[in-house]
Tab-separated table of C-alpha atoms and ligand atoms in Angstrom:
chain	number	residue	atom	x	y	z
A	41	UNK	CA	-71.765	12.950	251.282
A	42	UNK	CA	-68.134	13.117	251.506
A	43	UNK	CA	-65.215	15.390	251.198
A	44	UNK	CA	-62.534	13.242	249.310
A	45	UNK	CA	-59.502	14.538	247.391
A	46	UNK	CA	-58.933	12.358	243.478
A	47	UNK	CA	-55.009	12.356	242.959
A	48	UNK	CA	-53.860	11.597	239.853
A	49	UNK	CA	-50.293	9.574	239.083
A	50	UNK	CA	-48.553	9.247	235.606
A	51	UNK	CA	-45.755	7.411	235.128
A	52	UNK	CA	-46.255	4.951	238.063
A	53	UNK	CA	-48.991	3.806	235.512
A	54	UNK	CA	-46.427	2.740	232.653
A	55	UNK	CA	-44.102	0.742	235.050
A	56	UNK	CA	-45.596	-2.846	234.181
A	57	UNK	CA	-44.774	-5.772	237.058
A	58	UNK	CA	-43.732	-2.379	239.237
A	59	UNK	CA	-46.778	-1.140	239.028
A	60	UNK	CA	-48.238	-2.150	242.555
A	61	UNK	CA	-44.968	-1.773	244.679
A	62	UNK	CA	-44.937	2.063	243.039
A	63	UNK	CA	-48.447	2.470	243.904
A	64	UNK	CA	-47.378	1.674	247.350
A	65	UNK	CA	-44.884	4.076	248.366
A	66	UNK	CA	-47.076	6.825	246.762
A	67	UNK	CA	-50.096	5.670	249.662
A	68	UNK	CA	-47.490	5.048	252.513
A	69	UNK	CA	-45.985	8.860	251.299
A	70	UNK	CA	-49.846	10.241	251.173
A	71	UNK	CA	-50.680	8.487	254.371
A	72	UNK	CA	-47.255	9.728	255.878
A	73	UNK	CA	-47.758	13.619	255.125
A	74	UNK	CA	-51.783	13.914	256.182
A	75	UNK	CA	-50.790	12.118	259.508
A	76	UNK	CA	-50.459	15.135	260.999
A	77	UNK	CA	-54.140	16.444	260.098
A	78	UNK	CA	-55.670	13.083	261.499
A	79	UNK	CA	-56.338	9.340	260.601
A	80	UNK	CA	-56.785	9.247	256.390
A	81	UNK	CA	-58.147	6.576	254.352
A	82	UNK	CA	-56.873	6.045	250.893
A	83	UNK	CA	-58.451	3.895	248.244
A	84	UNK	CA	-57.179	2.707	244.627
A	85	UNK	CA	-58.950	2.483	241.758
A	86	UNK	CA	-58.949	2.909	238.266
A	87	UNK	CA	-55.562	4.150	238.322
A	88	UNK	CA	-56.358	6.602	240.807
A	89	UNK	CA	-56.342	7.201	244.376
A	90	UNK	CA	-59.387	7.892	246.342
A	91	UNK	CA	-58.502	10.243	249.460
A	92	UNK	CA	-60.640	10.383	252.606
A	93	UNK	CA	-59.591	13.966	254.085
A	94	UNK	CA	-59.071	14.391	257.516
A	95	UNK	CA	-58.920	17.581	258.698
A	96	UNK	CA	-58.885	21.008	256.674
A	97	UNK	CA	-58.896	20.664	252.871
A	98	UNK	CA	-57.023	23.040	251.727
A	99	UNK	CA	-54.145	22.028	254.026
A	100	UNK	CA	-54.035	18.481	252.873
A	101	UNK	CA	-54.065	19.585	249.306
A	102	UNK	CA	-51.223	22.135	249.893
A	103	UNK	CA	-49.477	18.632	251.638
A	104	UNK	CA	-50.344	16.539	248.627
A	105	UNK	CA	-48.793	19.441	246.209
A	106	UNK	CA	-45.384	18.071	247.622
A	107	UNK	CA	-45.650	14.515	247.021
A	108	UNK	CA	-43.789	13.174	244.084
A	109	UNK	CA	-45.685	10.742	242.324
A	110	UNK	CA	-48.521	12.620	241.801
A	111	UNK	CA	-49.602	14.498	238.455
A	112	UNK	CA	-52.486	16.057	239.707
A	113	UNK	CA	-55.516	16.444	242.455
A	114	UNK	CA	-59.318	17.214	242.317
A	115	UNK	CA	-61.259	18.178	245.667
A	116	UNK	CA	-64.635	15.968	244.958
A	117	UNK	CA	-67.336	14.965	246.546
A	118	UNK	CA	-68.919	11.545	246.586
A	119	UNK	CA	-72.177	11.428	246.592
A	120	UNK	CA	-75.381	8.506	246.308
A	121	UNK	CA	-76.565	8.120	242.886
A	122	UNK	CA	-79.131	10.337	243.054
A	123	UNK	CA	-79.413	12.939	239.960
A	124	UNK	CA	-80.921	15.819	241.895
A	125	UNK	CA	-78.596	15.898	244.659
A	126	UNK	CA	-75.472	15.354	241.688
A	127	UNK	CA	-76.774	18.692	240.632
A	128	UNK	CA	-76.953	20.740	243.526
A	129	UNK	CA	-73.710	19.715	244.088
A	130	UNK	CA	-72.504	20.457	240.601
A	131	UNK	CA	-73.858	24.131	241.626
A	132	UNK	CA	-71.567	23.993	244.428
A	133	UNK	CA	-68.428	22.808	242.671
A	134	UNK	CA	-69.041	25.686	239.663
A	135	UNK	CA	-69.428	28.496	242.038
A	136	UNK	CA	-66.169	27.141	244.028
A	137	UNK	CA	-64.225	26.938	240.991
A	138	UNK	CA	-65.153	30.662	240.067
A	139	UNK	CA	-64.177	31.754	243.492
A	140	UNK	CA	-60.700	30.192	243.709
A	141	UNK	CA	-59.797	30.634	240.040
A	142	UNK	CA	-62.327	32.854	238.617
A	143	UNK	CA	-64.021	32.019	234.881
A	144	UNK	CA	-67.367	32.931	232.925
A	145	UNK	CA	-67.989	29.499	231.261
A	146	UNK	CA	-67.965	26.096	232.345
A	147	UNK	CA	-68.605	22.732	230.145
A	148	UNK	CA	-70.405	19.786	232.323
A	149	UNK	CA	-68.189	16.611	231.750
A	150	UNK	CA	-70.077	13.037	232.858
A	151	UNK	CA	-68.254	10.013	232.802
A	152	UNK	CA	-70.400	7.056	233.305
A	153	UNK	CA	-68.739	3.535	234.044
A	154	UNK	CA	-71.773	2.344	236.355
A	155	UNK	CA	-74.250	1.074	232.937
A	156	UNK	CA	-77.015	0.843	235.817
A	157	UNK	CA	-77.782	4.881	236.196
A	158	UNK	CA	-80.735	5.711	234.678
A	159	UNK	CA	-79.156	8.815	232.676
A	160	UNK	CA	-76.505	8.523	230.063
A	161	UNK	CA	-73.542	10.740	230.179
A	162	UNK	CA	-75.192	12.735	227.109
A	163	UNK	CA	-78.323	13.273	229.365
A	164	UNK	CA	-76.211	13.689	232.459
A	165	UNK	CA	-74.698	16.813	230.437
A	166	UNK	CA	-77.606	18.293	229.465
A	167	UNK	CA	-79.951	18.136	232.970
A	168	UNK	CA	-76.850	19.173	234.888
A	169	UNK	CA	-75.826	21.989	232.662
A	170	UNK	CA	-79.600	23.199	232.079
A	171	UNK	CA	-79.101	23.593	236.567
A	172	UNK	CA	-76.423	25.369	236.049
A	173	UNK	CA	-77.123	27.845	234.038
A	174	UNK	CA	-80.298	28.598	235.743
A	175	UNK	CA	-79.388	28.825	238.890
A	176	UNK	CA	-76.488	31.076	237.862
A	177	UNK	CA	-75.576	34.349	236.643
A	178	UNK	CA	-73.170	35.564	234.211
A	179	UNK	CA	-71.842	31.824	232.901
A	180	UNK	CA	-71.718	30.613	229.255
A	181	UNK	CA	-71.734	27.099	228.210
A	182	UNK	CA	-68.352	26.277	226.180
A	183	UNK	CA	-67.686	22.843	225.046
A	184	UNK	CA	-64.372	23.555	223.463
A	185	UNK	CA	-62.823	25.529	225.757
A	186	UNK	CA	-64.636	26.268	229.211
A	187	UNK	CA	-62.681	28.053	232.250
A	188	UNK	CA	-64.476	25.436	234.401
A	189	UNK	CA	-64.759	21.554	233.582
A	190	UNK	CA	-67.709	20.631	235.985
A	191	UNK	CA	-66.940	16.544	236.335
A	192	UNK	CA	-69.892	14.132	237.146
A	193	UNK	CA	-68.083	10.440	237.547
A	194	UNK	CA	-70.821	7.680	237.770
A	195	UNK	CA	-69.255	4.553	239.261
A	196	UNK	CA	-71.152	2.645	242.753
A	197	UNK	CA	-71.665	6.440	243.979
A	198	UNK	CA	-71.162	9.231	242.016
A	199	UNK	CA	-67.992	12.119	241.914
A	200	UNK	CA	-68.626	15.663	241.502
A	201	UNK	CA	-65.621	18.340	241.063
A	202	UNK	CA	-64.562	21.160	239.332
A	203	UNK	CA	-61.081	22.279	240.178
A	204	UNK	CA	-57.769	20.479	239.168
A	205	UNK	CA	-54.429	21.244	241.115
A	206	UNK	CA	-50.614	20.092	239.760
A	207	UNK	CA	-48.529	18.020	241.251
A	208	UNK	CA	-45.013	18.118	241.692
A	209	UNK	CA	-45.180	15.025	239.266
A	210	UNK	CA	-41.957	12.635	239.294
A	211	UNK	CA	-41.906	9.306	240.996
A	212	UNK	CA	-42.334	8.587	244.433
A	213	UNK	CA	-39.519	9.036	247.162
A	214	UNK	CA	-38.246	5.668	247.502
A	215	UNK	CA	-38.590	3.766	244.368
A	216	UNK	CA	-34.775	5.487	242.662
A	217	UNK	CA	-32.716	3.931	245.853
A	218	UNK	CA	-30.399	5.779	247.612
A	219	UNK	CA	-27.632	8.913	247.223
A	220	UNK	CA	-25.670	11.307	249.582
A	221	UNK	CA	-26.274	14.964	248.850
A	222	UNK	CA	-23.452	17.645	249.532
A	223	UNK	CA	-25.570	19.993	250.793
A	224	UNK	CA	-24.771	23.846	251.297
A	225	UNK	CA	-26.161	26.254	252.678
A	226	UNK	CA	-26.380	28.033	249.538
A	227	UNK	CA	-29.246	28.180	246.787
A	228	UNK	CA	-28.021	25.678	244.332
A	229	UNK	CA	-27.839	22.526	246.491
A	230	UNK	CA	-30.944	22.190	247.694
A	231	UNK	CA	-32.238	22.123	244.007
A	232	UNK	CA	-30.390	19.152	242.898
A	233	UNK	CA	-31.353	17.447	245.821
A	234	UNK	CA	-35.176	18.229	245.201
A	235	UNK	CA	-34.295	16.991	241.226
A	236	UNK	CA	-33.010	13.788	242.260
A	237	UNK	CA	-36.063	13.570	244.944
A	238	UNK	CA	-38.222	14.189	241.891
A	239	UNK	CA	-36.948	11.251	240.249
A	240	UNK	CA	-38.035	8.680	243.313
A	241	UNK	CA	-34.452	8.849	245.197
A	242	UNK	CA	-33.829	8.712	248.708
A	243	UNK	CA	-31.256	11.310	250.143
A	244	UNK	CA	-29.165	11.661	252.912
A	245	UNK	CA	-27.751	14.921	252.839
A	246	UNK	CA	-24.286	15.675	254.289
A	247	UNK	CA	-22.895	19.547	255.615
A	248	UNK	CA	-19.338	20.336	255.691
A	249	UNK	CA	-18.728	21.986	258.749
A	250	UNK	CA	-16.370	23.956	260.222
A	251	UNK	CA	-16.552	25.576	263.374
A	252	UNK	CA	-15.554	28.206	264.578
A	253	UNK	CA	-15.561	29.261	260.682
A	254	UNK	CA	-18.805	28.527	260.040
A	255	UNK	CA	-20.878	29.062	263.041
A	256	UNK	CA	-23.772	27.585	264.440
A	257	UNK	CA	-26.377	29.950	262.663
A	258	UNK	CA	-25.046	28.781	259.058
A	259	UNK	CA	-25.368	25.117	259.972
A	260	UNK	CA	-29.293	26.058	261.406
A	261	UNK	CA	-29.969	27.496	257.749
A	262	UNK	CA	-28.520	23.807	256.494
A	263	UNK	CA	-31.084	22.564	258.920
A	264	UNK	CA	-33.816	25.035	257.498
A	265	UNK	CA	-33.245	24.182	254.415
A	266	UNK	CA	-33.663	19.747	255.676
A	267	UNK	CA	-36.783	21.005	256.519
A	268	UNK	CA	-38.011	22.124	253.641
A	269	UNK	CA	-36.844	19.394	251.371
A	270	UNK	CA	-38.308	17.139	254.066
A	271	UNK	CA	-41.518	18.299	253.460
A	272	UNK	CA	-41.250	16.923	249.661
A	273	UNK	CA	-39.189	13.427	250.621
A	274	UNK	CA	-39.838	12.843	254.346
A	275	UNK	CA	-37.581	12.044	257.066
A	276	UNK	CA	-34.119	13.188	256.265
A	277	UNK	CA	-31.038	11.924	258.053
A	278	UNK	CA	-28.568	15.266	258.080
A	279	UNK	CA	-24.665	14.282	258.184
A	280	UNK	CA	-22.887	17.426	259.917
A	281	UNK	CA	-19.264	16.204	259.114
A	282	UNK	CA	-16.753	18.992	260.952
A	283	UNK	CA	-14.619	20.010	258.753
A	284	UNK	CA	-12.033	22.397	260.176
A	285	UNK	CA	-9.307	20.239	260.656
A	286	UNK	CA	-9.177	19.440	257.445
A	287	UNK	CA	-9.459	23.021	256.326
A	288	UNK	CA	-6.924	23.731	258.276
A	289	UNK	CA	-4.139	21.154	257.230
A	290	UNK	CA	-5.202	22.355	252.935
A	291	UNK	CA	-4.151	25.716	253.943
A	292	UNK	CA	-1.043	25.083	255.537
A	293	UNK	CA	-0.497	22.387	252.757
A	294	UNK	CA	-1.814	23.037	249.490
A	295	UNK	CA	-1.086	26.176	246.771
A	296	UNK	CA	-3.589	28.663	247.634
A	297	UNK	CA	-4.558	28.680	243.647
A	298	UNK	CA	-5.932	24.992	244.618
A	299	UNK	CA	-7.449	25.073	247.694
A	300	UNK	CA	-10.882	25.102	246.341
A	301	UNK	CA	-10.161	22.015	244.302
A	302	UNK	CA	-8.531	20.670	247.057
A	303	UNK	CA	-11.166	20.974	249.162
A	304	UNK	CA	-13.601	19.586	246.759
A	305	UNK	CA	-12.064	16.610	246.683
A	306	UNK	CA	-11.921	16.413	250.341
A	307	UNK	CA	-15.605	16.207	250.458
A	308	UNK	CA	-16.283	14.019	248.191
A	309	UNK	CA	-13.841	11.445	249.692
A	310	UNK	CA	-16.384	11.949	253.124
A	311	UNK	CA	-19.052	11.513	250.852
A	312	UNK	CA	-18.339	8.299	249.276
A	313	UNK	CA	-17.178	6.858	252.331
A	314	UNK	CA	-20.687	7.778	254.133
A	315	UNK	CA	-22.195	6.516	251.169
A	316	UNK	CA	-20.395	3.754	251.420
A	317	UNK	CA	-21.799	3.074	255.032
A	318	UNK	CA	-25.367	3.912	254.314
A	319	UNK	CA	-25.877	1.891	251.191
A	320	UNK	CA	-26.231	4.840	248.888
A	321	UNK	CA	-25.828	3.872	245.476
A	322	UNK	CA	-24.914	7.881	243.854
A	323	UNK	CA	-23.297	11.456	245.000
A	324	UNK	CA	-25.182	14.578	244.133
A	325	UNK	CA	-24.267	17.913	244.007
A	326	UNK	CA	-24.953	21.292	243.251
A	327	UNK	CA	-22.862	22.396	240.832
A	328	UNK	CA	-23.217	23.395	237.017
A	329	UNK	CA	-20.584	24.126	234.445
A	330	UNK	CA	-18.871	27.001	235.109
A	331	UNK	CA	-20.687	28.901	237.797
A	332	UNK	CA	-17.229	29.373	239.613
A	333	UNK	CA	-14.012	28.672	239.181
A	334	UNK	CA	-13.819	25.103	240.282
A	335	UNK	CA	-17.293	24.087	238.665
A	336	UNK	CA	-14.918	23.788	234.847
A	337	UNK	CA	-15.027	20.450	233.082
A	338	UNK	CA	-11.162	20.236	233.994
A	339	UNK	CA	-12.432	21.140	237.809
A	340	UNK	CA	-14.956	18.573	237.654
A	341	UNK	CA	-11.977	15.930	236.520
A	342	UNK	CA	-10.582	16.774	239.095
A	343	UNK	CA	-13.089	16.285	241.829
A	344	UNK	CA	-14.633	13.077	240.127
A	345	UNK	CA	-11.428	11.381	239.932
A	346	UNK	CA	-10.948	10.814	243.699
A	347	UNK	CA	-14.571	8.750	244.019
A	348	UNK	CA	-15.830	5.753	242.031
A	349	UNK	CA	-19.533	6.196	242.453
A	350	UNK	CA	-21.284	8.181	239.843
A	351	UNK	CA	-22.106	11.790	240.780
A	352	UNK	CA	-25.254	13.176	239.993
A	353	UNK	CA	-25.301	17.123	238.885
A	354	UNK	CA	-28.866	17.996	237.660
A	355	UNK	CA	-28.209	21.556	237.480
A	356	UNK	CA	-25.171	20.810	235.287
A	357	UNK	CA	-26.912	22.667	232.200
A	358	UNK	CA	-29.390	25.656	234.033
A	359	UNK	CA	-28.100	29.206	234.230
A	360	UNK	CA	-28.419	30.611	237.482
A	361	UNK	CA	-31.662	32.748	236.934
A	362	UNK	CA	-33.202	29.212	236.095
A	363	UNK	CA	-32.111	27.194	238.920
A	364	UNK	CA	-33.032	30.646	241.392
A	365	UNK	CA	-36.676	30.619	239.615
A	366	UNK	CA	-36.935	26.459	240.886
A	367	UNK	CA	-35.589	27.636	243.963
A	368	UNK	CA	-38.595	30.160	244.606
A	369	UNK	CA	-40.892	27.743	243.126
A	370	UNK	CA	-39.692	24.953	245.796
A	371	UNK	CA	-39.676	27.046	248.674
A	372	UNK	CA	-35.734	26.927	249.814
A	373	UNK	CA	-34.638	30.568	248.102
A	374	UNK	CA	-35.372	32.768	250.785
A	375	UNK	CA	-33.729	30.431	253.701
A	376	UNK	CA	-30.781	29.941	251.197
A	377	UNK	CA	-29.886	33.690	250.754
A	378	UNK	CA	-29.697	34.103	254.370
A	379	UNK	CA	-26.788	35.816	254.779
A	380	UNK	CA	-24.268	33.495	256.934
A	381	UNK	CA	-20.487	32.192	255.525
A	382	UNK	CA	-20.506	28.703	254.142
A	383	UNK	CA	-16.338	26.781	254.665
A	384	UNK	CA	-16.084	27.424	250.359
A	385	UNK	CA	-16.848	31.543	250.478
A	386	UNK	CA	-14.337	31.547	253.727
A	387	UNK	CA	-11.317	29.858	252.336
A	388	UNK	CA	-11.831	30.717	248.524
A	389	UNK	CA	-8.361	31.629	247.401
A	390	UNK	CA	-7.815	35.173	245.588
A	391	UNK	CA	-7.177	33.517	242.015
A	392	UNK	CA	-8.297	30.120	242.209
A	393	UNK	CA	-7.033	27.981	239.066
A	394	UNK	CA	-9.938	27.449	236.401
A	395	UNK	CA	-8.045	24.624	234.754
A	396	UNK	CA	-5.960	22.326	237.488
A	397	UNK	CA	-4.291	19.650	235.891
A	398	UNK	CA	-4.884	16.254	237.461
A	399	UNK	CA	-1.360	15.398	237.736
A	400	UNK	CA	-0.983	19.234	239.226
A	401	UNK	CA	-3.573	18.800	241.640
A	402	UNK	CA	-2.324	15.187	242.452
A	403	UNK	CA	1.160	16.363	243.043
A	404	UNK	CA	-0.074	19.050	245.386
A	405	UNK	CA	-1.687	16.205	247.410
A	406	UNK	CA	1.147	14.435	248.302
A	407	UNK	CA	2.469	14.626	252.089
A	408	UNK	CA	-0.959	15.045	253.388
A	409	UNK	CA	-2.156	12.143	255.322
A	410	UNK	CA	-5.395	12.088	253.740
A	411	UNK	CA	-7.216	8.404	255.167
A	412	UNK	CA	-6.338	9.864	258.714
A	413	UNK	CA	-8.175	13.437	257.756
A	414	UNK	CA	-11.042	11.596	256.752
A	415	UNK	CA	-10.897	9.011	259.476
A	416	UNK	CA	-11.121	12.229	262.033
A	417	UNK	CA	-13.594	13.735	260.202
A	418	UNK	CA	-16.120	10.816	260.057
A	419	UNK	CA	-15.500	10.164	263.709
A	420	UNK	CA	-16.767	13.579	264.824
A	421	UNK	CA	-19.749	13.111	262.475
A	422	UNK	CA	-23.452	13.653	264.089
A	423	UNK	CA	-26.365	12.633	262.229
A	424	UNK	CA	-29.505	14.779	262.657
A	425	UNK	CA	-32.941	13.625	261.928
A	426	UNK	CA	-34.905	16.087	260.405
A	427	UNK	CA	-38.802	16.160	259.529
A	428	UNK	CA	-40.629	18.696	258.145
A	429	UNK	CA	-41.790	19.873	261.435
A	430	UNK	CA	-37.971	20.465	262.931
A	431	UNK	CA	-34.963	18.425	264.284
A	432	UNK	CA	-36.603	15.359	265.624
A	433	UNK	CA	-33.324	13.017	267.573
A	434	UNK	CA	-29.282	13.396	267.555
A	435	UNK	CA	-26.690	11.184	267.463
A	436	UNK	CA	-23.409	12.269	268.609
A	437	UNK	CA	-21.626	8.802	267.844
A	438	UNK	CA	-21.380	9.286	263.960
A	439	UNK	CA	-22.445	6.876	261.393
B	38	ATP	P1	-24.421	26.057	246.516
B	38	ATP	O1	-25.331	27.196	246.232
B	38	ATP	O2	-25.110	24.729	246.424
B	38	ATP	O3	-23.639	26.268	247.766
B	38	ATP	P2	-22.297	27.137	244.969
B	38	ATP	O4	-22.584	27.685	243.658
B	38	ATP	O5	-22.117	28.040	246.124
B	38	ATP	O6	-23.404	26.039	245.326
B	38	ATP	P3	-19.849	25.826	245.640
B	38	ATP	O7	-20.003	26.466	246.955
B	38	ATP	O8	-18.611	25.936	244.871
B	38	ATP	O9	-21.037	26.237	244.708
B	38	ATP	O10	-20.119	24.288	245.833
B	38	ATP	C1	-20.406	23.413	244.819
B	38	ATP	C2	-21.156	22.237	245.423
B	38	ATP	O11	-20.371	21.625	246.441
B	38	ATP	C3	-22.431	22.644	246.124
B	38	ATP	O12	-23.509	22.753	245.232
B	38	ATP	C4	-22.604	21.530	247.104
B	38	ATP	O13	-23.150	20.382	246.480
B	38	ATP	C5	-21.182	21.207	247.517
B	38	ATP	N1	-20.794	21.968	248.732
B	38	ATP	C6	-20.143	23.142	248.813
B	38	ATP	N2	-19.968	23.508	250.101
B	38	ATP	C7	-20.510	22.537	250.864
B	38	ATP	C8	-20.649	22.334	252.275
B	38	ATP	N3	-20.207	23.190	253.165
B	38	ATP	N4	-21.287	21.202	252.688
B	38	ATP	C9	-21.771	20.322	251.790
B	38	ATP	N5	-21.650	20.465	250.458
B	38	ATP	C10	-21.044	21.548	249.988
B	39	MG	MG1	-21.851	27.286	248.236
């Protein structure tokens, strides 16, 4: 007998030639996060994946809960092909059900691909159900709508289980390419960097920095956050790009009315130009349409018209409440509202312009000598590993 956890994929089912190299990444991303509980064995079949579970259960399917790719997972047993030992188990797999998610009636589903058993799946019902029920208390049959499916698989061996977890669903980290994240401290960041995960896409997220503005406690709640969205994606390569100096010459520079756009279009020049160096194909960000001042469509002109790559905003449409409730339901909120500055809330002017004309904001531009800002920026750029389980290597040198 063995413990085994059944993940289920979608999509990566309807990709055609694709199919295999999706499969893939979603075993080398499976493999990768129950590394830590021991050495796993995965097997494919039938569109499904077949996990060996190292370790504690429950852990590996809280692991597996993260993985993008994956629709949903069963806990199962596999088991010889042996009818009175598929029921005891079936007993086993009811009662666990009811205990995790509680339920008074249960419908026994069989499934029978293996022609060779000596039961068909009608039989298979009816013996395993007539168990159940008497060697139970308190459970109705329902065969429309049970609380608790009780699955019998007959293939070489057979699978028993009873409980089905979601997945995150999406496609697997790696299959969308590459894009740079601006990444904040704040709440709304770190949720359009999990979207763009969701959708298979590899990110290497990059922190504006600027000392002694920002301090080092704001830039270890960036961090935090890497962790957490490491946990989803794996490995993440943090960007800490310092920032001040450029800070520094907007103010003296710039109209205070356009310092945020300014700003803004400071960071994504450093974007696209680490993009640029990493092969990332995208920019993301946080923002969605008017949040704050500089998050208007004429804002967003303004910003966009400084970089050619396309940048991703898939929180353009959600009100805050909704992008707060993903927040929660991804695990970042409470690190993000953590109460240290971030460079925007430092330098916001008192009435920043809502509507900055390009021309206007170009004009105010001029005089600055922006390729030797960025130059000096990049330079003092450090790149920060990060895994789930904290900072792993640093690298002073920049990218
Ligand atoms: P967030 O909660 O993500 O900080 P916000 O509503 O506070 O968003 P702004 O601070 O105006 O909005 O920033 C808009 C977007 O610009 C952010 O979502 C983020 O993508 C990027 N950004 C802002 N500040 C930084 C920073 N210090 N480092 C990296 N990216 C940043
Ligand atoms: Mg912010």
């Amino acid at each position: 007998m063995k413990d085994l956890i059944l993940v289920r994929f979608g999509e990566l089912g309807l990709k055609g030639k694709n199919r295999l190299y999706f499969q893939n990444i979603l075993l080398n991303r499976i493999r990768e996060v129950l590394t830590p509980l021991g050495v796993c064995r995965c097997r494919r079949t039938h569109g499904r994946i077949f996990v060996e579970v190292p370790g504690n259960l429950e852990e590996a399917l809280d692991r597996l809960q993260r993985v993008f790719g994956i629709v949903s997972l069963s806990p199962s047993r596999r088991l010889p092909l042996d009818l009175e030992v598929i029921k005891e188990e079936a007993l086993v797999q009811l009662c666990l059900a009811r205990d995790q998610d509680g339920g008074s009636s249960f419908k026994v589903e069989a499934r029978r691909s293996n022609k060779s058993f000596a039961y068909n799946s009608m039989e298979i019902n009816q013996l395993v159900g007539a168990h159940l029920l008497q060697n139970t208390r308190g459970f109705t049959v329902d065969v429309k709508n049970p609380d608790i499916r009780v699955v019998v698989e007959i293939r070489r061996e057979a699978y028993v289980y009873s409980r089905q977890l979601p997945g995150p669903g999406g496609l697997p980290v790696g299959t969308g390419g590459r894009a740079v994240l601006l990444l904040s401290g704040g709440i709304d960041s770190p949720v359009a960097g999990w979207m763009t995960m969701k959708r298979g896409v590899n990110i290497i997220p990059v922190y504006f920095h600027s000392p002694p503005f920002t301090g080092d406690r704001a830039q270890g709640k960036v961090l935090a956050l890497c962790r957490i969205l490491a946990g989803y994606g794996g490995k993440l390569p943090l960007h800490v790009v310092h920032f001040t100096e450029i800070q520094k010459a907007l103010r003296l520079h710039g109209p205070e009315e356009l310092g945020t756009i300014l700003m803004r279009r400071m960071m994504m020049r450093l974007a696209q130009e680490i993009a640029r160096r990493v092969g990332a194909q995208a920019l993301v960000t946080g923002e969605s349409i008017g949040q704050v001042a500089s998050q208007t469509l004429e804002g967003l002109r303004a910003t966009d018209a400084v970089v050619d790559l396309p940048v991703l905003r898939p929180l353009i449409g959600l009100d805050k409440v909704e992008i707060i409730e993903l927040a929660r339901k991804i695990d970042t909120y409470n690190t993000s509202i953590l109460p240290y500055d971030d460079c925007c809330t430092l330098f916001v002017p008192k009435r920043p312009a809502t509507r900055p004309r390009l021309q206007q904001v170009e004009a105010a531009e001029e005089g600055l000598p922006l390729r030797e800002l960025v130059e000096g920026a990049l330079e003092q750029t450090e790149i920060i590993k990060v895994t789930e389980m904290g900072k792993e290597e640093n690298n002073k040198t920049g990218p």
